[in-house]
Each structure stands twice: as C-alpha cells, then as structure tokens.
C-alpha cells in the first residue's frame, strides 16, 4: 500500500510539471494587444516580437482588415504590396528593404512567411500609412491612432516598440534595387503590345479570367520570340489607368471590362516575370497625356483623373486630354510613372507621342495666361517648353531612382519639313512632331534627356511625301555624336494596303537592310503585335529568315 501511494504521488507530480510550466509562461508573457482609435484589433494569429531587433510582427491580414489598406500577395515572388491613399508599400520576404512610393527604405525586420502566414512589421507599415504608434510595456499594448497629434496622450507613449529609451531612427538610406540583366543580342528587335481597346492583349474574351489572360500572354511571347524578337513594349497606362495595382490611378477596363475593377492579380508583375524568363527585355509603355479615348465620363472610375481633376482636362475632337500646361498635372503623371519604376523590375520607360493632339482645337488660352511664368511670347513655344520640362524632369526622376532603367520616346516620324525649316527632313508631311504635337525632339536628343528615340517612320521606301530612307538618314544625322540610341519604328500593319510600297513583305526587309547601312540605327520596333501575328504577306517567315542570318 505504501509503495502504491508513493507511486501515485510521483505520477501526479510528473504530470503537473508541464502544466505548471505553461501556466507560469503564459502569466509571464501575456499576448500583445492592439488598439486602433480605441477599438481592439482582432488577429487570428498572435502578434509576436522579434527579440534581437524588438520589432512587433503581425499578420498581413491585420493590415488589410483593420487598417483599411488594400493588400496584394504575390506567392511566386513572396512579395506583399500594400496600398492606401497615396502610399504604395512593397515588402518581400527576407528582403532587407521595402519599396515606398518612389524610393527604397531599409528595414529593421523584413517580412516573414511563417507556415503559410505572411507576417509584417507593424510599426513600419503603420507609420508609412500615416498612423501614430505607441507602446505600453506594462500591459503589452500597442496603440494606433489615425490623428497626427493627440493632446491627451502622455509624452512617454511616443516611444518605440518595445524599448523606452531608444535613439531616434536614422533617416532612410537608399538601397540599390536589383534588376535583371537581359541580353538583347546587340540590337533591338522590339514589338509594341497595345492594350487599349484590347487590341493586342488581353482579349475581351478573357475579361475577369486570370488564367486565360496569362495563357494568352505566354502564347504571345512564344510567338514573338519565335519571329526573332527580343523586347516587348507593353502599354501599361492606356487611358490614365493601370494594368497593375496602384494607389494613384484606377485599374484599366481592358482587364475586366470595367474601369476600377480589381482583376484579382498583378498583370504587370506576371508579364515582367514571363518576359525575363525568356531573356527578353520589358519596357513599360505609357500614354502620357491621354485621359480617355472618348469624351464619355459615366463609365470612368471615381478616382480617374477626369473626375478627380476636371480642371486639368481638355476636350479636343471628342477625346479627353490632360493639359500639359498645368505644372501640377505634369508632376502627377511623373509620379504615376515613377510608381512603376520604383516597384517593378522593368528595363525601360517608354512614351509614345501623346503630348498635345496633332489636330483639332486645344483650348488652353486660360492655362497659357495662368502658367506662363517665363513670359514666353508665343503659345506654340510655350507648349513646347511644357513638354520639354516634362521630359527633362521625368528623365531626372528615373535616373535618380534607377539609373539602369532606359528612358525612350517614339515621336511622330517627321520632326519638321524642309519647307518650314531648312534643317528639317526632305518631306511634305501634313503633320509634324515639332509643329503639331509640340514635341521638340531635337532638344531632347541634344540635351541627353533620353536614352533612345524611336521615330515612327510608318511609310515605305517609295512613298514620296515621306520617304522611309530619307527619314532614316535624317534621324541618323540627328543622333550622331550623342549618347542617344536610334531605333526605328516600323509599320507592318500597312502590309497589303493600297498605300504605295506595301504590296510585298519584302518592303520591311528592305527597310531593315537600309537600317544596317547606318551605324546609328541600333534596332527596330514593330507596330503592333497583332499585325505581326497575322503574318501579312508571309512577313513572319521573312523576319525569321532575316534575323537568323
């Protein structure tokens, strides 16, 4: 009996030890509580503190559900993107820095993926979203406030988590953002991929279908690479909207049929990854000043520029444009482009010729009077100065953020006719870049405000008013002695039409052969993908043969 009693007491003692230990541990380290403006923030996974750096980590779900931010998670890249108001915050698991709008900021603790749950540093995210953060050590409570000044808050609450005597955080130090090197084989062989009106990608039949859109893009790349192409110029801003999650502009309607509707994934991130996987370059193509392809506004998202800043908008020939004469409008477009430069591993920023419209009336008399601080006497010169400032400032912004990202523009193929300017080309074009679109391309080249220029020389070798070979020679002379590369824009869409010279696919090959006579010409870009894929007059076979020489 004594032995049995002793054994029973021993067993009870052994069984109680773990329970006692857990109880003591639970009492010594209570869970962290989080309050936002007095309301407790619930979390299905308990927040925890990284001991070496004293940073509190919370599930990404807390950010989206409690802080009112929009959250995207890229499983392949292990990257979380958080959007709220004018802030775009991107963090990659185990990466020592975050991307915040136009710059990179070092982190004390990177995002973590714990058993399928994404954990992010609470203080860093909260403060980037404009919240005020305080820590109460005795109760292990984090208080978040949306106001910037709380007159009732004791001074000792404005301390870091969870240290009470920590030094102020140092100013953020820029961290180089890695880019993917791409081999273009020595010359540019590019294709424009139009998304406006769903011209090249994605198809209207793929609305709201992520899998179908991705399959279509993969097939498109496979076909283009099979033709010998090594670069794509994808239209990511067709009508002051976006093919990527943005806090500045709405989702493009080309993805879902409805502007502002989330397609459920990040198309731009997917396209860049698929393009780089093949060793091809990806240039993000922006329509700078086009606001909408027509004058209708009822289908535009609430955060579209037409509704946000109607005073910036000019209706010209029943199309809506952002007025380049308004400095704030120009800066906003630069900010929107830089959002892409900062967040994505693009190889280049590409602008087409959407500056001022080439025809019709553009009513900017009031703007000319209001924003003519330089006292420029001629409105045409003032318009050109507006575009010059935009190009110069955008180039400076890109080079400051990511010097390796190329910046290029594809202007109309004729700068000026020789009849108007003796230094112009021997052409008789009815429209010119300088006089109608107010694009002073010569100044951009001479000032080095861009890395490459791609004139749209969309005429044949036998089209007398604007002859292809004369224009290539003229543009070659313009870039000679500068650091600006010259690529030529070609028009396969004209093959098979009645215009002079387009009755045989050999016209394109003859153009490429003529380019080769000019060392300044370092490649070609074709408009557009759908026209190449149609294989007009056997062009695919001709190009494949040419590029395999």
Coordinates of C-alpha atoms in Angstrom, one line a residue:
X1 CA 0.0 0.0 0.0
X2 CA 2.8 2.5 0.9
X3 CA 4.5 1.7 -2.4
X4 CA 1.3 2.2 -4.4
X5 CA 0.7 5.5 -2.6
X6 CA 4.2 6.7 -3.2
X7 CA 3.9 5.8 -6.9
X8 CA 0.6 7.7 -7.3
X9 CA 2.0 10.9 -5.7
X10 CA 5.1 10.7 -8.0
X11 CA 3.0 10.3 -11.1
X12 CA 0.8 13.3 -10.1
X13 CA 3.9 15.4 -9.6
X14 CA 5.4 14.4 -13.0
X15 CA 2.1 15.2 -14.8
X16 CA 1.7 18.6 -13.2
X17 CA 5.1 19.9 -14.1
X18 CA 4.4 20.7 -17.8
X19 CA 1.0 22.3 -16.9
X20 CA 2.7 24.4 -14.2
X21 CA 5.4 25.5 -16.6
X22 CA 2.9 26.5 -19.3
X23 CA 0.9 28.4 -16.7
X24 CA 3.9 30.3 -15.5
X25 CA 5.0 31.1 -19.0
X26 CA 1.5 32.3 -20.0
X27 CA 1.4 34.6 -17.0
X28 CA 4.9 36.0 -17.6
X29 CA 4.4 36.8 -21.3
X30 CA 0.8 37.9 -21.9
X31 CA -0.3 38.3 -25.6
X32 CA 0.2 41.6 -27.3
X33 CA -3.0 43.7 -27.6
X34 CA -3.5 46.1 -30.5
X35 CA -6.0 49.1 -30.5
X36 CA -6.8 51.4 -33.4
X37 CA -8.5 54.6 -32.3
X38 CA -9.8 52.9 -29.2
X39 CA -11.1 49.8 -30.9
X40 CA -9.3 46.5 -30.4
X41 CA -7.8 44.9 -33.5
X42 CA -8.5 41.2 -33.7
X43 CA -5.9 38.8 -35.1
X44 CA -6.3 35.1 -35.8
X45 CA -2.6 34.7 -35.3
X46 CA -1.0 36.3 -32.2
X47 CA 1.5 39.1 -32.8
X48 CA 5.0 38.4 -31.7
X49 CA 8.2 40.4 -31.0
X50 CA 11.5 39.6 -32.8
X51 CA 13.8 39.6 -29.8
X52 CA 17.0 40.8 -31.4
X53 CA 15.5 43.9 -33.1
X54 CA 12.5 44.5 -30.9
X55 CA 10.0 44.6 -33.8
X56 CA 6.4 43.6 -33.5
X57 CA 5.2 41.3 -36.3
X58 CA 1.5 41.0 -37.3
X59 CA -0.3 39.0 -40.0
X60 CA -0.8 40.8 -43.3
X61 CA -4.5 40.2 -42.8
X62 CA -4.5 42.7 -39.9
X63 CA -3.2 45.4 -42.3
X64 CA -6.0 44.8 -44.8
X65 CA -8.9 44.2 -42.5
X66 CA -8.2 46.6 -39.6
X67 CA -6.0 49.4 -41.1
X68 CA -8.2 49.8 -44.2
X69 CA -5.4 49.2 -46.7
X70 CA -5.6 47.3 -50.0
X71 CA -3.3 44.3 -49.9
X72 CA -1.9 42.1 -52.6
X73 CA 0.3 39.0 -52.2
X74 CA 2.5 37.6 -54.9
X75 CA 3.2 34.0 -54.0
X76 CA 5.8 33.4 -56.6
X77 CA 7.9 36.5 -55.6
X78 CA 6.9 36.3 -51.9
X79 CA 6.1 39.9 -52.1
X80 CA 3.3 41.8 -50.2
X81 CA 2.1 45.1 -51.7
X82 CA 0.1 47.5 -49.5
X83 CA -1.9 50.4 -51.0
X84 CA -3.6 53.2 -49.1
X85 CA -4.3 56.7 -50.2
X86 CA -1.1 58.0 -51.9
X87 CA 1.1 55.3 -50.4
X88 CA 2.4 52.2 -52.1
X89 CA 4.4 49.9 -49.9
X90 CA 6.1 46.7 -51.1
X91 CA 7.9 44.2 -48.9
X92 CA 9.5 40.9 -50.0
X93 CA 10.1 38.0 -47.6
X94 CA 13.6 38.1 -46.1
X95 CA 14.5 41.3 -48.1
X96 CA 16.3 43.9 -46.1
X97 CA 14.5 46.9 -47.5
X98 CA 11.0 48.0 -48.5
X99 CA 9.9 50.0 -51.5
X100 CA 7.8 53.1 -50.5
X101 CA 6.4 55.1 -53.4
X102 CA 9.5 56.3 -55.3
X103 CA 12.3 55.0 -53.1
X104 CA 13.7 52.1 -51.1
X105 CA 13.8 52.2 -47.2
X106 CA 15.9 49.8 -45.1
X107 CA 14.0 47.6 -42.6
X108 CA 14.9 46.6 -39.1
X109 CA 13.0 43.4 -39.8
X110 CA 11.8 42.1 -43.2
X111 CA 8.5 40.4 -43.9
X112 CA 8.3 36.7 -42.9
X113 CA 6.4 33.7 -44.2
X114 CA 5.5 31.6 -41.1
X115 CA 3.8 28.3 -42.0
X116 CA 1.9 30.0 -44.8
X117 CA 1.0 33.1 -42.9
X118 CA 2.7 36.4 -44.0
X119 CA 3.9 38.5 -41.1
X120 CA 4.9 42.1 -41.5
X121 CA 6.5 44.7 -39.1
X122 CA 3.6 46.6 -37.6
X123 CA 5.3 49.9 -36.7
X124 CA 6.9 50.3 -40.0
X125 CA 3.7 49.6 -42.0
X126 CA 1.5 51.7 -39.7
X127 CA 3.8 54.8 -39.8
X128 CA 4.1 54.6 -43.6
X129 CA 0.3 54.6 -43.8
X130 CA 0.2 57.8 -41.6
X131 CA -0.7 56.2 -38.3
X132 CA 0.8 57.2 -34.9
X133 CA 2.1 54.2 -32.9
X134 CA 2.8 53.9 -29.2
X135 CA 3.7 51.0 -26.9
X136 CA 2.7 50.4 -23.3
X137 CA 5.3 48.0 -21.8
X138 CA 3.4 47.1 -18.6
X139 CA 0.3 45.9 -20.4
X140 CA 2.0 44.9 -23.7
X141 CA -0.4 47.1 -25.6
X142 CA 0.1 48.8 -29.0
X143 CA -2.0 51.9 -29.6
X144 CA -2.5 53.1 -33.2
X145 CA -4.1 56.4 -33.9
X146 CA -5.2 58.0 -37.2
X147 CA -4.7 61.5 -35.9
X148 CA -1.2 63.1 -36.1
X149 CA -1.5 64.9 -32.7
X150 CA -3.2 63.5 -29.6
X151 CA -3.3 66.2 -26.9
X152 CA -4.4 63.7 -24.3
X153 CA -1.5 61.3 -24.9
X154 CA 1.2 61.2 -22.2
X155 CA 4.6 62.1 -23.5
X156 CA 6.1 58.7 -22.6
X157 CA 3.7 57.0 -25.1
X158 CA 5.7 58.3 -28.1
X159 CA 8.4 55.6 -27.8
X160 CA 9.4 52.8 -30.0
X161 CA 8.2 49.2 -29.6
X162 CA 9.1 47.9 -27.1
X163 CA 12.2 49.9 -26.0
X164 CA 11.5 53.0 -23.8
X165 CA 14.8 54.9 -24.3
X166 CA 15.7 54.1 -27.9
X167 CA 17.6 56.6 -30.1
X168 CA 15.5 58.3 -32.9
X169 CA 15.5 56.2 -36.1
X170 CA 18.1 57.4 -38.7
X171 CA 17.0 58.9 -42.0
X172 CA 16.3 56.2 -44.6
X173 CA 19.3 55.4 -46.7
X174 CA 18.6 54.5 -50.4
X175 CA 19.3 50.8 -51.1
X176 CA 20.2 49.7 -54.7
X177 CA 17.3 47.8 -56.1
X178 CA 18.5 44.7 -58.0
X179 CA 17.5 44.5 -61.7
X180 CA 17.5 41.5 -64.0
X181 CA 20.2 41.8 -66.7
X182 CA 18.9 40.9 -70.1
X183 CA 20.9 40.1 -73.3
X184 CA 19.3 41.7 -76.4
X185 CA 21.9 40.2 -78.7
X186 CA 23.4 43.5 -79.7
X187 CA 20.4 45.1 -81.4
X188 CA 16.9 46.0 -80.5
X189 CA 14.2 43.8 -82.1
X190 CA 11.1 45.0 -80.4
X191 CA 7.3 44.9 -80.6
X192 CA 4.7 47.3 -79.3
X193 CA 1.9 45.4 -77.4
X194 CA -1.2 47.6 -77.4
X195 CA -3.7 47.1 -74.6
X196 CA -6.1 50.0 -75.4
X197 CA -9.3 48.6 -76.9
X198 CA -7.9 45.2 -76.1
X199 CA -6.0 45.4 -79.4
X200 CA -3.1 43.0 -78.8
X201 CA -3.6 41.8 -75.2
X202 CA -5.6 40.8 -73.3
X203 CA -8.6 39.7 -75.4
X204 CA -12.1 40.8 -74.5
X205 CA -12.9 37.1 -74.1
X206 CA -10.5 36.9 -71.2
X207 CA -12.3 39.5 -69.0
X208 CA -12.1 38.5 -65.3
X209 CA -10.2 35.4 -66.2
X210 CA -6.7 35.5 -64.8
X211 CA -5.7 32.1 -66.2
X212 CA -6.8 32.9 -69.7
X213 CA -5.1 36.3 -69.7
X214 CA -1.8 34.7 -68.5
X215 CA -2.1 31.9 -71.1
X216 CA -2.7 34.5 -73.8
X217 CA 0.4 36.5 -72.8
X218 CA 2.6 33.4 -72.7
X219 CA 1.5 32.3 -76.2
X220 CA 2.1 35.9 -77.4
X221 CA 5.6 35.9 -76.1
X222 CA 6.3 32.5 -77.6
X223 CA 5.2 33.6 -81.0
X224 CA 7.1 36.9 -80.9
X225 CA 10.3 35.2 -79.7
X226 CA 9.9 32.6 -82.5
X227 CA 10.0 35.5 -85.0
X228 CA 13.3 36.7 -83.6
X229 CA 12.0 39.4 -81.3
X230 CA 13.9 40.2 -78.0
X231 CA 12.0 43.1 -76.5
X232 CA 8.3 44.0 -75.8
X233 CA 6.9 47.4 -75.2
X234 CA 3.7 46.8 -73.2
X235 CA 1.1 49.6 -72.9
X236 CA 0.6 49.7 -69.1
X237 CA -1.2 53.1 -68.9
X238 CA -3.6 53.2 -71.9
X239 CA -6.1 55.8 -70.6
X240 CA -4.8 57.4 -67.4
X241 CA -5.4 54.0 -65.8
X242 CA -3.2 51.0 -64.9
X243 CA -2.5 47.3 -65.6
X244 CA -1.1 47.0 -62.1
X245 CA -2.3 47.7 -58.5
X246 CA -1.9 51.5 -58.0
X247 CA -2.9 54.0 -55.3
X248 CA -2.8 56.8 -57.9
X249 CA -4.9 55.6 -60.8
X250 CA -7.7 53.1 -61.3
X251 CA -7.5 49.6 -62.7
X252 CA -7.8 49.6 -66.5
X253 CA -11.0 48.4 -68.0
X254 CA -9.1 46.3 -70.5
X255 CA -8.7 43.6 -67.8
X256 CA -12.3 43.2 -66.7
X257 CA -14.5 45.3 -68.9
X258 CA -15.0 47.8 -66.0
X259 CA -12.6 50.5 -65.1
X260 CA -11.6 50.4 -61.4
X261 CA -12.4 46.7 -61.0
X262 CA -9.6 44.5 -59.5
X263 CA -8.7 41.6 -61.8
X264 CA -7.5 39.5 -58.8
X265 CA -3.8 39.5 -59.7
X266 CA -1.0 41.8 -60.7
X267 CA -0.7 41.6 -64.5
X268 CA 2.4 43.7 -64.8
X269 CA 4.3 41.6 -62.3
X270 CA 3.3 38.5 -64.2
X271 CA 4.3 39.9 -67.6
X272 CA 7.7 41.1 -66.4
X273 CA 8.5 37.7 -64.9
X274 CA 7.4 35.8 -68.0
X275 CA 9.3 38.2 -70.3
X276 CA 12.5 38.0 -68.3
X277 CA 12.2 34.2 -68.1
X278 CA 12.9 34.2 -71.8
X279 CA 15.8 36.6 -71.7
X280 CA 13.7 39.3 -73.3
X281 CA 13.5 43.0 -72.2
X282 CA 10.3 44.5 -70.8
X283 CA 9.7 48.2 -71.4
X284 CA 6.6 49.8 -69.7
X285 CA 4.8 51.9 -72.3
X286 CA 2.8 54.9 -71.1
X287 CA 0.4 57.2 -72.9
X288 CA 1.4 60.4 -71.0
X289 CA -1.3 62.9 -71.6
X290 CA -4.3 60.9 -72.9
X291 CA -7.1 60.9 -70.3
X292 CA -9.7 59.0 -72.3
X293 CA -10.2 57.7 -75.8
X294 CA -13.6 59.4 -76.0
X295 CA -15.4 62.2 -74.1
X296 CA -17.7 59.9 -72.1
X297 CA -17.3 60.0 -68.4
X298 CA -20.1 57.9 -67.0
X299 CA -18.0 54.7 -67.1
X300 CA -14.9 56.2 -65.5
X301 CA -13.8 55.1 -62.0
X302 CA -14.3 57.6 -59.2
X303 CA -10.5 58.0 -58.8
X304 CA -9.9 58.7 -62.5
X305 CA -8.1 62.0 -63.3
X306 CA -11.1 63.2 -65.2
X307 CA -13.3 63.1 -62.1
X308 CA -10.6 63.9 -59.6
X309 CA -9.2 66.9 -61.5
X310 CA -11.7 68.1 -64.1
X311 CA -9.9 71.4 -64.3
X312 CA -6.9 69.6 -65.8
X313 CA -8.9 68.1 -68.7
X314 CA -9.3 69.4 -72.2
X315 CA -11.8 68.0 -74.7
X316 CA -10.2 68.0 -78.1
X317 CA -12.1 66.4 -81.0
X318 CA -14.2 64.4 -78.6
X319 CA -11.2 62.9 -76.8
X320 CA -10.1 63.9 -73.3
X321 CA -6.5 65.0 -72.7
X322 CA -4.6 66.0 -69.5
X323 CA -3.5 69.6 -70.1
X324 CA 0.3 69.6 -70.3
X325 CA 0.4 73.4 -69.5
X326 CA -0.6 72.7 -65.8
X327 CA 2.6 72.1 -63.8
X328 CA 0.7 70.0 -61.1
X329 CA -0.7 67.8 -63.8
X330 CA 2.7 67.1 -65.3
X331 CA 4.1 66.3 -61.9
X332 CA 1.2 63.9 -61.2
X333 CA 1.9 62.0 -64.4
X334 CA 5.6 61.7 -63.4
X335 CA 4.6 60.5 -60.0
X336 CA 2.4 57.8 -61.6
X337 CA 5.2 56.7 -63.9
X338 CA 7.7 56.6 -61.0
X339 CA 5.3 54.3 -59.1
X340 CA 6.0 51.7 -61.7
X341 CA 9.8 52.5 -61.9
X342 CA 10.1 52.1 -58.1
X343 CA 8.0 48.9 -57.7
X344 CA 8.8 46.8 -60.8
X345 CA 11.9 45.3 -62.4
X346 CA 11.3 47.0 -65.8
X347 CA 14.1 47.5 -68.3
X348 CA 12.7 50.8 -69.6
X349 CA 10.1 53.5 -69.5
X350 CA 8.6 54.2 -73.0
X351 CA 6.4 57.1 -74.0
X352 CA 4.5 57.4 -77.3
X353 CA 3.6 60.7 -79.0
X354 CA 0.5 61.5 -76.8
X355 CA 1.6 65.0 -75.9
X356 CA -0.6 67.7 -77.5
X357 CA -3.1 66.3 -80.0
X358 CA -1.9 66.7 -83.6
X359 CA -5.2 68.1 -84.9
X360 CA -8.3 69.9 -83.7
X361 CA -8.7 72.7 -81.3
X362 CA -7.0 72.5 -77.9
X363 CA -8.5 75.2 -75.6
X364 CA -5.7 76.3 -73.3
X365 CA -5.8 80.1 -73.5
X366 CA -6.5 80.4 -69.8
X367 CA -3.8 78.0 -68.9
X368 CA -1.3 79.9 -71.1
X369 CA -2.1 83.1 -69.2
X370 CA -2.0 81.5 -65.8
X371 CA 1.1 79.3 -66.1
X372 CA 3.4 81.4 -68.3
X373 CA 5.9 82.4 -65.6
X374 CA 8.7 82.5 -68.2
X375 CA 6.8 85.1 -70.2
X376 CA 7.1 83.1 -73.4
X377 CA 5.6 85.3 -76.2
X378 CA 4.4 82.6 -78.5
X379 CA 1.9 80.0 -77.3
X380 CA 3.5 77.3 -79.6
X381 CA 6.9 77.8 -77.9
X382 CA 5.2 77.8 -74.5
X383 CA 3.6 74.4 -75.3
X384 CA 6.9 73.0 -76.4
X385 CA 8.5 74.3 -73.2
X386 CA 5.8 72.5 -71.2
X387 CA 6.7 69.2 -72.9
X388 CA 10.4 69.9 -72.6
X389 CA 10.1 70.4 -68.9
X390 CA 8.1 67.2 -68.6
X391 CA 10.6 65.1 -70.5
X392 CA 13.6 66.6 -68.6
X393 CA 12.0 66.1 -65.2
X394 CA 10.8 62.6 -65.9
X395 CA 14.3 61.6 -67.1
X396 CA 15.9 63.1 -64.0
X397 CA 13.4 61.2 -61.8
X398 CA 14.1 57.9 -63.5
X399 CA 17.9 58.3 -63.4
X400 CA 17.8 59.3 -59.7
X401 CA 15.7 56.2 -58.7
X402 CA 17.2 53.6 -61.1
X403 CA 20.0 54.7 -63.3
X404 CA 19.9 51.4 -65.2
X405 CA 16.3 51.9 -66.4
X406 CA 16.3 53.2 -70.0
X407 CA 14.0 56.1 -71.0
X408 CA 12.8 56.4 -74.5
X409 CA 10.2 58.2 -76.6
X410 CA 8.6 57.3 -80.0
X411 CA 7.7 60.6 -81.7
X412 CA 5.9 61.1 -85.0
X413 CA 8.3 60.2 -87.8
X414 CA 8.7 63.7 -89.2
X415 CA 10.2 66.3 -87.0
X416 CA 9.8 69.3 -89.4
X417 CA 9.5 69.6 -93.2
X418 CA 12.4 71.3 -95.0
X419 CA 10.0 73.9 -96.5
X420 CA 9.4 75.2 -93.0
X421 CA 12.8 74.7 -91.5
X422 CA 16.0 74.2 -93.7
X423 CA 17.3 71.8 -91.1
X424 CA 14.2 69.6 -91.4
X425 CA 13.8 66.5 -93.5
X426 CA 13.1 66.4 -97.2
X427 CA 9.4 65.6 -96.7
X428 CA 6.0 67.1 -97.2
X429 CA 4.2 65.7 -94.2
X430 CA 0.8 67.2 -93.3
X431 CA 1.6 66.8 -89.6
X432 CA 5.0 67.1 -87.8
X433 CA 6.1 66.4 -84.3
X434 CA 7.5 69.9 -83.7
X435 CA 4.7 72.0 -85.1
X436 CA 1.6 69.9 -84.3
X437 CA 2.4 67.8 -81.3
X438 CA 4.8 70.4 -79.8
X439 CA 7.4 67.7 -79.4
X440 CA 10.9 69.3 -79.6
X441 CA 12.7 66.0 -80.1
X442 CA 15.9 67.7 -81.3
X443 CA 16.3 69.4 -78.0
X444 CA 15.7 66.2 -76.1
X445 CA 18.4 64.5 -78.1
X446 CA 20.9 67.3 -77.8
X447 CA 20.3 67.7 -74.1
X448 CA 20.6 64.0 -73.5
X449 CA 17.2 63.8 -71.8
X450 CA 16.5 60.3 -73.1
X451 CA 18.4 57.1 -73.7
X452 CA 16.8 56.3 -77.1
X453 CA 14.5 57.8 -79.6
X454 CA 12.2 55.7 -81.9
X455 CA 10.7 57.8 -84.7
X456 CA 7.6 56.2 -86.1
X457 CA 8.6 56.0 -89.8
X458 CA 5.5 54.4 -91.0
X459 CA 6.0 54.9 -94.7
X460 CA 7.6 52.9 -97.5
X461 CA 10.7 53.4 -99.5
X462 CA 8.6 54.6 -102.4
X463 CA 6.2 57.0 -100.6
X464 CA 7.3 60.4 -102.0
X465 CA 5.8 62.8 -99.4
X466 CA 7.7 61.0 -96.5
X467 CA 10.2 58.5 -97.9
X468 CA 11.5 55.9 -95.5
X469 CA 15.1 56.0 -96.5
X470 CA 15.3 59.9 -96.4
X471 CA 13.8 59.9 -92.9
X472 CA 16.2 57.2 -91.6
X473 CA 19.1 59.2 -92.9
X474 CA 17.8 62.4 -91.3
X475 CA 17.3 60.8 -87.9
X476 CA 20.7 59.2 -88.1
X477 CA 22.2 62.6 -88.6
X478 CA 20.3 63.9 -85.6
X479 CA 21.7 61.4 -83.1
X480 CA 25.2 61.2 -84.5
X481 CA 27.7 62.3 -81.9
X482 CA 25.3 62.0 -79.0
X483 CA 24.7 59.2 -76.5
X484 CA 21.1 58.8 -77.7
X485 CA 20.4 55.5 -79.4
X486 CA 18.2 55.4 -82.5
X487 CA 15.6 52.6 -83.0
X488 CA 13.2 52.8 -86.0
X489 CA 9.5 52.3 -85.6
X490 CA 8.1 50.1 -88.5
X491 CA 4.5 49.6 -89.7
X492 CA 3.8 46.0 -90.6
X493 CA 0.1 46.9 -90.2
X494 CA 0.3 48.6 -93.6
X495 CA 1.3 45.5 -95.5
X496 CA -1.4 44.6 -98.0
X497 CA -2.9 48.1 -98.1
X498 CA -3.2 50.3 -101.1
X499 CA -0.6 52.8 -100.0
X500 CA 2.5 52.9 -102.1
X501 CA 5.1 50.3 -101.4
X502 CA 3.1 47.9 -99.1
X503 CA 2.2 45.2 -101.6
X504 CA 5.0 42.8 -100.6
X505 CA 6.5 41.8 -97.2
X506 CA 9.9 42.5 -98.8
X507 CA 9.3 46.2 -98.0
X508 CA 10.0 45.5 -94.3
X509 CA 13.1 43.5 -95.1
X510 CA 14.4 46.3 -97.4
X511 CA 13.9 48.7 -94.6
X512 CA 15.9 46.6 -92.2
X513 CA 18.6 46.3 -94.8
X514 CA 18.7 50.1 -95.2
X515 CA 18.9 50.5 -91.4
X516 CA 22.0 48.3 -91.5
X517 CA 23.8 50.9 -93.7
X518 CA 23.6 53.4 -90.8
X519 CA 25.6 52.5 -87.7
X520 CA 23.4 55.0 -85.7
X521 CA 20.4 52.7 -86.1
X522 CA 20.7 50.1 -83.3
X523 CA 17.4 48.3 -83.8
X524 CA 13.8 48.2 -84.8
X525 CA 10.4 48.2 -83.1
X526 CA 7.2 46.9 -84.9
X527 CA 3.7 48.2 -84.6
X528 CA 2.0 46.1 -83.4
X529 CA 1.9 42.6 -82.1
X530 CA -1.5 41.6 -83.6
X531 CA -0.3 42.7 -87.1
X532 CA 2.9 40.6 -86.9
X533 CA 0.8 37.6 -85.7
X534 CA -1.5 37.9 -88.7
X535 CA 1.6 37.1 -90.9
X536 CA 0.6 39.6 -93.6
X537 CA 2.0 38.6 -97.0
X538 CA 4.3 36.0 -95.3
X539 CA 6.1 38.5 -93.1
X540 CA 6.8 36.0 -90.2
X541 CA 8.8 33.8 -92.5
X542 CA 10.7 36.8 -93.9
X543 CA 11.5 38.2 -90.5
X544 CA 12.6 34.8 -89.1
X545 CA 14.9 34.3 -92.1
X546 CA 16.3 37.8 -91.8
X547 CA 17.0 37.5 -88.0
X548 CA 18.6 34.1 -88.4
X549 CA 21.2 35.3 -91.0

